[in-house]
Short mmCIF file of C-alpha atoms and ligand atoms in Angstrom, two decimals:
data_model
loop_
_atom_site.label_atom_id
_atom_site.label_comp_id
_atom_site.label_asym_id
_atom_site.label_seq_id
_atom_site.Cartn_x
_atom_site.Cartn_y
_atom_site.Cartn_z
CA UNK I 1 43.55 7.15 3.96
CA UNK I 2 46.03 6.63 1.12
CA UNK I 3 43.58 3.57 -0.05
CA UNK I 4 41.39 5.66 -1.46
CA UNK I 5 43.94 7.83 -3.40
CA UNK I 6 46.10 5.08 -5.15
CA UNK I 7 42.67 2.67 -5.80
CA UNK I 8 42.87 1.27 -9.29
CA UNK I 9 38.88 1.42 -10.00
CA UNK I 10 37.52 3.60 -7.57
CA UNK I 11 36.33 5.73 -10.15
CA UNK I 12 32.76 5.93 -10.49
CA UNK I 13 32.25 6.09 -14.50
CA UNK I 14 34.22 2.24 -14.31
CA UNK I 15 31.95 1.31 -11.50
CA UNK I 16 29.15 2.37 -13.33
CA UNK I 17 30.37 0.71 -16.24
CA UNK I 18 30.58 -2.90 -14.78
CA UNK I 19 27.47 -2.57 -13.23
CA UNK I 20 25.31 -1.71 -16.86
CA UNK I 21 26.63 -4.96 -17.82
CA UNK I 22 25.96 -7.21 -14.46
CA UNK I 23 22.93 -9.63 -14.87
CA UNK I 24 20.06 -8.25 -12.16
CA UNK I 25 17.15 -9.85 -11.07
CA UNK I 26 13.69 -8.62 -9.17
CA UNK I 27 13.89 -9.85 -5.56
CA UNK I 28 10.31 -10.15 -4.55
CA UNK I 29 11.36 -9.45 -0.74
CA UNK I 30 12.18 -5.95 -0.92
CA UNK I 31 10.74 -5.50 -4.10
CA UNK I 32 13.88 -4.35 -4.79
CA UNK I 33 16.37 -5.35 -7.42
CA UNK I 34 19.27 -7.96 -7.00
CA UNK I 35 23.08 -7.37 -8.93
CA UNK I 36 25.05 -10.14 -9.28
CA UNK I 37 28.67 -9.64 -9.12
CA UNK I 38 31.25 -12.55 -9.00
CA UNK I 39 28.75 -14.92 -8.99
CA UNK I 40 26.91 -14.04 -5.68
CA UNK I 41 23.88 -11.51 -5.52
CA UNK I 42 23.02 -8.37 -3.72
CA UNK I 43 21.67 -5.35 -3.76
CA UNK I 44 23.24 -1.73 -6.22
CA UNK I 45 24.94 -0.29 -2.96
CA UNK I 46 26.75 -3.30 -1.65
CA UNK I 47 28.02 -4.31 -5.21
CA UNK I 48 29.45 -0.84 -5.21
CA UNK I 49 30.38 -0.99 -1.85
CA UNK I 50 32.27 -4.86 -2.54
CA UNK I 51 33.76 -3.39 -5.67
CA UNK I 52 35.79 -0.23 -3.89
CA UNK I 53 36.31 -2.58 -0.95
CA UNK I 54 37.93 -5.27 -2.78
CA UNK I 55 40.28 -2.76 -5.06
CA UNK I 56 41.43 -0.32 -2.43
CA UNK I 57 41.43 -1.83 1.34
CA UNK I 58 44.65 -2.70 2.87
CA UNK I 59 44.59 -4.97 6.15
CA UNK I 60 47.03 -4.05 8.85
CA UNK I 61 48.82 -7.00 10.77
CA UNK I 62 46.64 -8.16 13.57
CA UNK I 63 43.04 -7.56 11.46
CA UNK I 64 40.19 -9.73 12.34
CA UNK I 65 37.77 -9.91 9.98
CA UNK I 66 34.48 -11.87 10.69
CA UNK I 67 32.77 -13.38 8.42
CA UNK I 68 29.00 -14.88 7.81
CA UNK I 69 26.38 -15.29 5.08
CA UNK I 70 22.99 -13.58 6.85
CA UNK I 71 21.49 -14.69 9.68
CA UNK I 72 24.09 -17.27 10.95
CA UNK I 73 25.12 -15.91 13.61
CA UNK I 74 27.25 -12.63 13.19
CA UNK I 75 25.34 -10.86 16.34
CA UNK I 76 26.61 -13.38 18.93
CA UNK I 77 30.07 -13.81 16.91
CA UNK I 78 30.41 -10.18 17.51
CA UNK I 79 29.46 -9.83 20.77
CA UNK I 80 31.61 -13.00 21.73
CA UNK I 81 34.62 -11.77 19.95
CA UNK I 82 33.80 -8.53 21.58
CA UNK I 83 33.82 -9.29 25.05
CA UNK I 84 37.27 -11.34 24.97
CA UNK I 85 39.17 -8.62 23.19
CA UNK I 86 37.96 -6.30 25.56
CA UNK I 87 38.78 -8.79 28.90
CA UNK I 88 36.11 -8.65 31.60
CA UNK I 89 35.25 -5.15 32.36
CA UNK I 90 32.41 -4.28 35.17
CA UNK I 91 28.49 -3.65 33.86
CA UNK I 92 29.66 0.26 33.33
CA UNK I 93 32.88 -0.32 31.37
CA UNK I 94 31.25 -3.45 29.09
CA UNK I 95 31.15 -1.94 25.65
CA UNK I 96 28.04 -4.11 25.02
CA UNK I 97 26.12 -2.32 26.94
CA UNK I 98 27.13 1.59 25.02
CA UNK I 99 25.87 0.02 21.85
CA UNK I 100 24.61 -2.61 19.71
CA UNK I 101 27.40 -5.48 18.59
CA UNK I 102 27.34 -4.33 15.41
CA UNK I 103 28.07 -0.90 15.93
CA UNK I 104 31.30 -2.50 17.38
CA UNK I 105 32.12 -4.42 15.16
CA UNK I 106 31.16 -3.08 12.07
CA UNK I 107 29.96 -4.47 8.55
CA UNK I 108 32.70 -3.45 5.88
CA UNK I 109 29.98 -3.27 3.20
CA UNK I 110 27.64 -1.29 5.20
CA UNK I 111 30.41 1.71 6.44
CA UNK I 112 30.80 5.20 5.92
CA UNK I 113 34.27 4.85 3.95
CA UNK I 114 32.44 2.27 1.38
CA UNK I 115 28.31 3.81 1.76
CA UNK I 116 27.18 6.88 3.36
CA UNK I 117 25.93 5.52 6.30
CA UNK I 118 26.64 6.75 9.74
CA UNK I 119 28.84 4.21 11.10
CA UNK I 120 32.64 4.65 12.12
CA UNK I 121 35.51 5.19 9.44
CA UNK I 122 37.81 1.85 9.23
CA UNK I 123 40.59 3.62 9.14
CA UNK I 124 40.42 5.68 12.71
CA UNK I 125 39.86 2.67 14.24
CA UNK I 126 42.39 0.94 16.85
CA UNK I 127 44.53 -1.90 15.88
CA UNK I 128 43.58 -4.47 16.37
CA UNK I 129 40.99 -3.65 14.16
CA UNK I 130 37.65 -5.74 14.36
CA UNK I 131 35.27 -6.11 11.65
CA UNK I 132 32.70 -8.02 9.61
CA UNK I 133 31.68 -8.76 6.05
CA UNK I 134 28.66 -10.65 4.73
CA UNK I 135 31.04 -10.93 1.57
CA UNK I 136 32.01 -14.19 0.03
CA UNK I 137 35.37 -15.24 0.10
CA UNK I 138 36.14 -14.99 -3.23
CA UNK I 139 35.97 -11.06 -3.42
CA UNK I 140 38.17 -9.85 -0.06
CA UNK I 141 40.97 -7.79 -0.99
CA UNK I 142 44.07 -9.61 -1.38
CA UNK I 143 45.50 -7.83 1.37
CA UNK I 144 43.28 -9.83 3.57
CA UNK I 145 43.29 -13.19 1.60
CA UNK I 146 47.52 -12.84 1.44
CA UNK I 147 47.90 -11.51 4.62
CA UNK I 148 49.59 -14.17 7.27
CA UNK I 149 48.43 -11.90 10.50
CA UNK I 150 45.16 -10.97 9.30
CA UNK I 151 42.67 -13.33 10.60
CA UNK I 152 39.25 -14.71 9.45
CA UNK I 153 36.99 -16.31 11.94
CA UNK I 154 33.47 -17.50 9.68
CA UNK I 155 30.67 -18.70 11.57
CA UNK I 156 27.74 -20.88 9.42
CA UNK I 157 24.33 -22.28 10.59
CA UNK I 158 21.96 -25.00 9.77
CA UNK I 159 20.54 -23.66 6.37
CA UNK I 160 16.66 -24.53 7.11
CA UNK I 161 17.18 -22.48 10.41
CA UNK I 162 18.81 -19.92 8.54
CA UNK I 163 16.10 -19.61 6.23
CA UNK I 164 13.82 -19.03 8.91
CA UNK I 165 15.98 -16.68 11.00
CA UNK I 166 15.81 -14.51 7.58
CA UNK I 167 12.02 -15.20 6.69
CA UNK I 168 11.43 -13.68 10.43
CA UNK I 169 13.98 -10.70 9.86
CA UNK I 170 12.49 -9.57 6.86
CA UNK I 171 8.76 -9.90 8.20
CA UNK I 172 9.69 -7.88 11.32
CA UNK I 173 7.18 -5.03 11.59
CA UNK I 174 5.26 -5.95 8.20
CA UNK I 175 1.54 -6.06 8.89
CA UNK I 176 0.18 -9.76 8.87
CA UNK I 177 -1.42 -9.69 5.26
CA UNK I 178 1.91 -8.21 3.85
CA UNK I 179 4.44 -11.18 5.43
CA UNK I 180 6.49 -12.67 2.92
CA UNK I 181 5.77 -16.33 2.02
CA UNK I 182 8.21 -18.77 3.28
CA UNK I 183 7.26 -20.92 0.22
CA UNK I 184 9.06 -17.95 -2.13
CA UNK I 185 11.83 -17.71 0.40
CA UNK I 186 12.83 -21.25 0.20
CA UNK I 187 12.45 -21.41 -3.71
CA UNK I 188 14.36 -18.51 -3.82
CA UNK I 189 17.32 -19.91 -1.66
CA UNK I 190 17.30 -22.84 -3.11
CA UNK I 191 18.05 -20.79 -6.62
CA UNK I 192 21.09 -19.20 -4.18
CA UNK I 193 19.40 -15.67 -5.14
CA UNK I 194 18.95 -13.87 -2.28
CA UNK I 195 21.57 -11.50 -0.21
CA UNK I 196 24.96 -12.81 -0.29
CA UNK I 197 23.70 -16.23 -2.21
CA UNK I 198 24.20 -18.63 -3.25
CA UNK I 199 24.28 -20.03 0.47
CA UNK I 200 25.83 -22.82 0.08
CA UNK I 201 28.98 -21.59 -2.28
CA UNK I 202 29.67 -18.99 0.15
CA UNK I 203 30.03 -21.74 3.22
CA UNK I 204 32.14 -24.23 1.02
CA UNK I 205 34.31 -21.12 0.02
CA UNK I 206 35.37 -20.44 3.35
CA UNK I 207 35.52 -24.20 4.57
CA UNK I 208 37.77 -24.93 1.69
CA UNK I 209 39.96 -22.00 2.91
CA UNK I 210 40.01 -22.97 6.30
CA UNK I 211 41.04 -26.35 5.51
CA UNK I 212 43.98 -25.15 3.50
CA UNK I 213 44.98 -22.58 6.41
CA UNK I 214 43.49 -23.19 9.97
CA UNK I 215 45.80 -20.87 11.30
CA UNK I 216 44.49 -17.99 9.54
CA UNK I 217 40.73 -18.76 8.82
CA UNK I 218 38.40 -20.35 12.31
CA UNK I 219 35.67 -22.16 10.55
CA UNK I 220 32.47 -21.84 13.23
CA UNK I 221 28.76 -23.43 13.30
CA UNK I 222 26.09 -21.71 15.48
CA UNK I 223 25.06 -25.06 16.78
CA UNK I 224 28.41 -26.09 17.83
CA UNK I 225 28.22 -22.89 20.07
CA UNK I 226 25.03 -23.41 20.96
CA UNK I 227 25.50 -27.40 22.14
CA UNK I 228 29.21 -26.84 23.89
CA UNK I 229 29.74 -22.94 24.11
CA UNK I 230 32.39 -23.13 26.59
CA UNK I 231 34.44 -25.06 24.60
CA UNK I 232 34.00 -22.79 21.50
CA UNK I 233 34.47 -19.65 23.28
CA UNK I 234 37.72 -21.31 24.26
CA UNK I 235 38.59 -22.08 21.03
CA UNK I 236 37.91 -18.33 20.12
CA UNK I 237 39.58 -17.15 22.46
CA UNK I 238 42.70 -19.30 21.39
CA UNK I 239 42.66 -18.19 18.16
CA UNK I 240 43.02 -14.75 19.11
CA UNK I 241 45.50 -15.30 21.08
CA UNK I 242 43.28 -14.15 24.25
CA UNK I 243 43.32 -18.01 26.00
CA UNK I 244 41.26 -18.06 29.35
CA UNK I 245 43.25 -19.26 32.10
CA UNK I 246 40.01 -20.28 33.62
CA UNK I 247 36.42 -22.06 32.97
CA UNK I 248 35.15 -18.58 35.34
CA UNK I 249 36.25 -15.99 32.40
CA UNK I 250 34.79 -17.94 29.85
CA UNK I 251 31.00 -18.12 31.92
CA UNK I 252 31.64 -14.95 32.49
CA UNK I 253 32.19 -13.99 28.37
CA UNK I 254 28.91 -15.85 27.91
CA UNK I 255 26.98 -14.68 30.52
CA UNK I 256 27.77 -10.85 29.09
CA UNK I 257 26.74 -12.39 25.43
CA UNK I 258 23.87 -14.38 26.16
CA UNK I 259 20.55 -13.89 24.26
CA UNK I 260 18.84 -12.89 26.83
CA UNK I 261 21.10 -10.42 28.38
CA UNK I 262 21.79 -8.70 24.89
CA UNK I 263 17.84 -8.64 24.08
CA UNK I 264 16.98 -6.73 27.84
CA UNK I 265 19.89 -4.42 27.24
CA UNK I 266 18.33 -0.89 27.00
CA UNK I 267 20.42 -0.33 24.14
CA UNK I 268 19.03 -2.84 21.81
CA UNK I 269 15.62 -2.06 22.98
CA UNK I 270 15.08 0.74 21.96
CA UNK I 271 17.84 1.52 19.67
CA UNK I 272 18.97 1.54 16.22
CA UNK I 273 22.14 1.51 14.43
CA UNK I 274 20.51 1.41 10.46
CA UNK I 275 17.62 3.74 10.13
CA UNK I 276 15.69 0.99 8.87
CA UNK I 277 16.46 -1.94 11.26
CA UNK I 278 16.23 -2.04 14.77
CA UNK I 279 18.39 -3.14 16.95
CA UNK I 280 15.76 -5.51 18.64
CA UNK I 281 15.78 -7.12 14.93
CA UNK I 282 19.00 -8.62 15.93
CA UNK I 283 17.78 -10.99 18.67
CA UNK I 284 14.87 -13.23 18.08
CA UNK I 285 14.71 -16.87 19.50
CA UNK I 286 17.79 -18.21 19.03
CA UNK I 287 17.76 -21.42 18.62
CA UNK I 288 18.52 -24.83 17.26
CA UNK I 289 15.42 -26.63 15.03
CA UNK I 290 13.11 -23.36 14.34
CA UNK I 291 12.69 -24.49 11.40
CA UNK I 292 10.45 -27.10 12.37
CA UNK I 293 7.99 -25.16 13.45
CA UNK I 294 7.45 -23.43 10.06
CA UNK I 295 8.26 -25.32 7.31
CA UNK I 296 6.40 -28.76 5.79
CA UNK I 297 8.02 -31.60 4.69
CA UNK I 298 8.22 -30.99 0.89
CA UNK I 299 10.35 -27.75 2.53
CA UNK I 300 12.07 -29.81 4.70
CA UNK I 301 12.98 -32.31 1.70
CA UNK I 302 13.82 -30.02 -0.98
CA UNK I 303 16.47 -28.18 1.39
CA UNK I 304 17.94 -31.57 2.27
CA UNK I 305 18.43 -32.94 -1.40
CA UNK I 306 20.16 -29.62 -2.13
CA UNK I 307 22.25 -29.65 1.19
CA UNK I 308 23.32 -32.89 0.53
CA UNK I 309 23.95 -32.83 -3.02
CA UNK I 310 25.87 -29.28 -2.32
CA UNK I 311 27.85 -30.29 0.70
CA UNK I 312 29.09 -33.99 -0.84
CA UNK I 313 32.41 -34.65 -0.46
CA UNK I 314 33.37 -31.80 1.13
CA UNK I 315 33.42 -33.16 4.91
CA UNK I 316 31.01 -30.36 6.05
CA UNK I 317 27.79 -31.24 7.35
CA UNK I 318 25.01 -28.48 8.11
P1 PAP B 1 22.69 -10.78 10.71
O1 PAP B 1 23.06 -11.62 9.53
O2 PAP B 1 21.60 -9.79 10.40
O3 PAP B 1 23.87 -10.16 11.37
P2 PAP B 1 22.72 -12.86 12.68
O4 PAP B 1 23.13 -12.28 13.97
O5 PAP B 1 23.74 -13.59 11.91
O6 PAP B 1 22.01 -11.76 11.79
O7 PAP B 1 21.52 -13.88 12.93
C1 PAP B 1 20.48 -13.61 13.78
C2 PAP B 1 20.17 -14.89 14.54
O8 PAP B 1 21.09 -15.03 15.62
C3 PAP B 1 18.77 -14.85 15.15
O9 PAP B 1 18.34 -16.20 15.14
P3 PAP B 1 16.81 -16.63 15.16
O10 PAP B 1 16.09 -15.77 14.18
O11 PAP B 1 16.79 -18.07 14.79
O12 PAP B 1 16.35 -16.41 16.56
C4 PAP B 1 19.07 -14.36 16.55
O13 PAP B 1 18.08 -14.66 17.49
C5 PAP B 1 20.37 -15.10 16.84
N1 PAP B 1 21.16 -14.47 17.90
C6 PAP B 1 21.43 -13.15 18.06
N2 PAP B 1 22.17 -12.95 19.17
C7 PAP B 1 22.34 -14.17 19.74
C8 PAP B 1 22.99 -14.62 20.93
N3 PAP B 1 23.58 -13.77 21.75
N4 PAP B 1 22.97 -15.94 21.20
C9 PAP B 1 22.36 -16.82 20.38
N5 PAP B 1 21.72 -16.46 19.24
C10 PAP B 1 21.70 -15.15 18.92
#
């Protein structure tokens, strides 16, 4: 709890101060208003949120911090990562089944210690301590970017699926006439304003990262779990330092974090960890190519052009 005492700008009049001068936008989603902080956008309580985050946490050895623009795949991450810290409990001891992954494994930017929302405090929890940010790289506390133990594991996705994993998200329970067009949502993304954009700086940031330091940052695609799961479960579980002596452990780690077993759980049926999302939001279709089915080929080209042109010369394709 020291963190918050010796922060150097958790003082609200600076806070406040920075953010008079950020540029902000009007995000036609919400129809609420987007702040853009080192170059990526969000929302007045995340920025805040980032801001004490970045200038007052201190990562303990053995930290894993996951990491994911929206709509990647955090919700599987989570429950993956999860299960094989956890080892293979029966039905009644599986933590998956108590509550929602992301109550587990919580969103830094989204917690009690950094908003007032009813989520667990960081600092009571367990070493090692499990978390997630939608945060970009370039604003994690240099306790976590310095750190040799603390670990990153960053999953990505195909950005036209993302885009439509998103487009669905934010339609959820809105009455037909008042759905979002996915013509605005891809204009928008393309502009990289939307939550946690641009897209496509926050995936190179990490991938650059995780080139430099492999040991410390696990670079992850949703459709490289989705075509050869075992195999990236394994690899995981490696980097945790949790290897499966056997292919049985891993089935069984997948089995427990399949879509369809999270989606029937009880728990994220009916539940809800956010007062304004439920938990069913979390688990739609799941997979590879949505996109297809929604967008038209003028979509389909302008997201190419700017993947390509974005991704060039890195060595990452999406
Ligand atoms: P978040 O950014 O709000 O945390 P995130 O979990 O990253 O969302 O993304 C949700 C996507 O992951 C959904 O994809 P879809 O809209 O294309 O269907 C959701 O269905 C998918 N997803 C959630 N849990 C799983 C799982 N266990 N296995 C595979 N995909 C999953």
């Amino acid at each position: 709890m020291s963190e918050k005492k010796s922060s150097p700008i958790v003082n609200n009049e600076e806070i406040e101060r920075i953010i008079e001068q950020l540029p902000k936008i009007d995000y036609f989603w919400n129809k609420i208003q987007l702040y853009q902080w080192e170059g990526f956008w969000s929302t007045l309580t995340t920025v805040k949120a980032a801001m004490v985050f970045k200038a007052t946490f201190k990562s303990k050895p053995n930290d894993v911090l996951l990491a994911s623009s929206m709509k990647t795949g955090s919700t599987w991450l989570k429950a993956i990562c999860v299960s094989i810290m956890q080892g293979n409990k029966e039905e009644e001891e599986d933590l998956l089944v108590k509550d929602n992954p992301h109550f587990h494994v919580p969103t830094i930017e989204a917690m009690n210690y950094y908003l007032k929302t009813p989520t667990h405090d960081l600092y009571t929890m367990p070493s090692p301590r499990l978390f997630h940010t939608h945060l970009p790289y370039r604003v994690l506390p240099d306790s976590i970017k310095n750190s040799d133990n603390c670990k990153i594991i960053y999953i990505t996705r195909n950005p036209k699926d993302t885009i439509i994993s998103m487009w669905h998200f934010f339609n959820n329970r809105k009455r037909l006439e008042d759905l979002f067009s996915l013509e605005e949502v891809v204009e928008y993304f393309c502009k990289g304003v939307h939550l946690y954009g641009p897209f496509f700086e926050h995936v190179l940031e990490y991938w650059e990262e995780s080139k430099k330091k492999p040991q410390k940052i696990l670079f992850l695609k949703y459709e490289d779990l989705k075509i050869d799961p075992k195999k990236e479960v394994a690899k995981i579980a490696l980097f945790l330092g949790k290897s499966f002596g056997n292919e049985e452990d891993l089935e069984i780690v997948l089995n427990k974090c399949s879509l369809e077993r999270l989606k029937n759980l009880e728990v994220n049926k009916s539940g809800s960890i956010f007062s304004y999302i439920h938990n069913s939001a979390y688990f739609r279709k799941g997979v590879v190519g949505d996109w297809k089915n929604h967008m038209t080929p003028e979509m389909e080209e302008q997201l190419d052009k700017i993947t390509k042109l974005k991704l060039q010369g890195s060595g990452l394709e999406l």
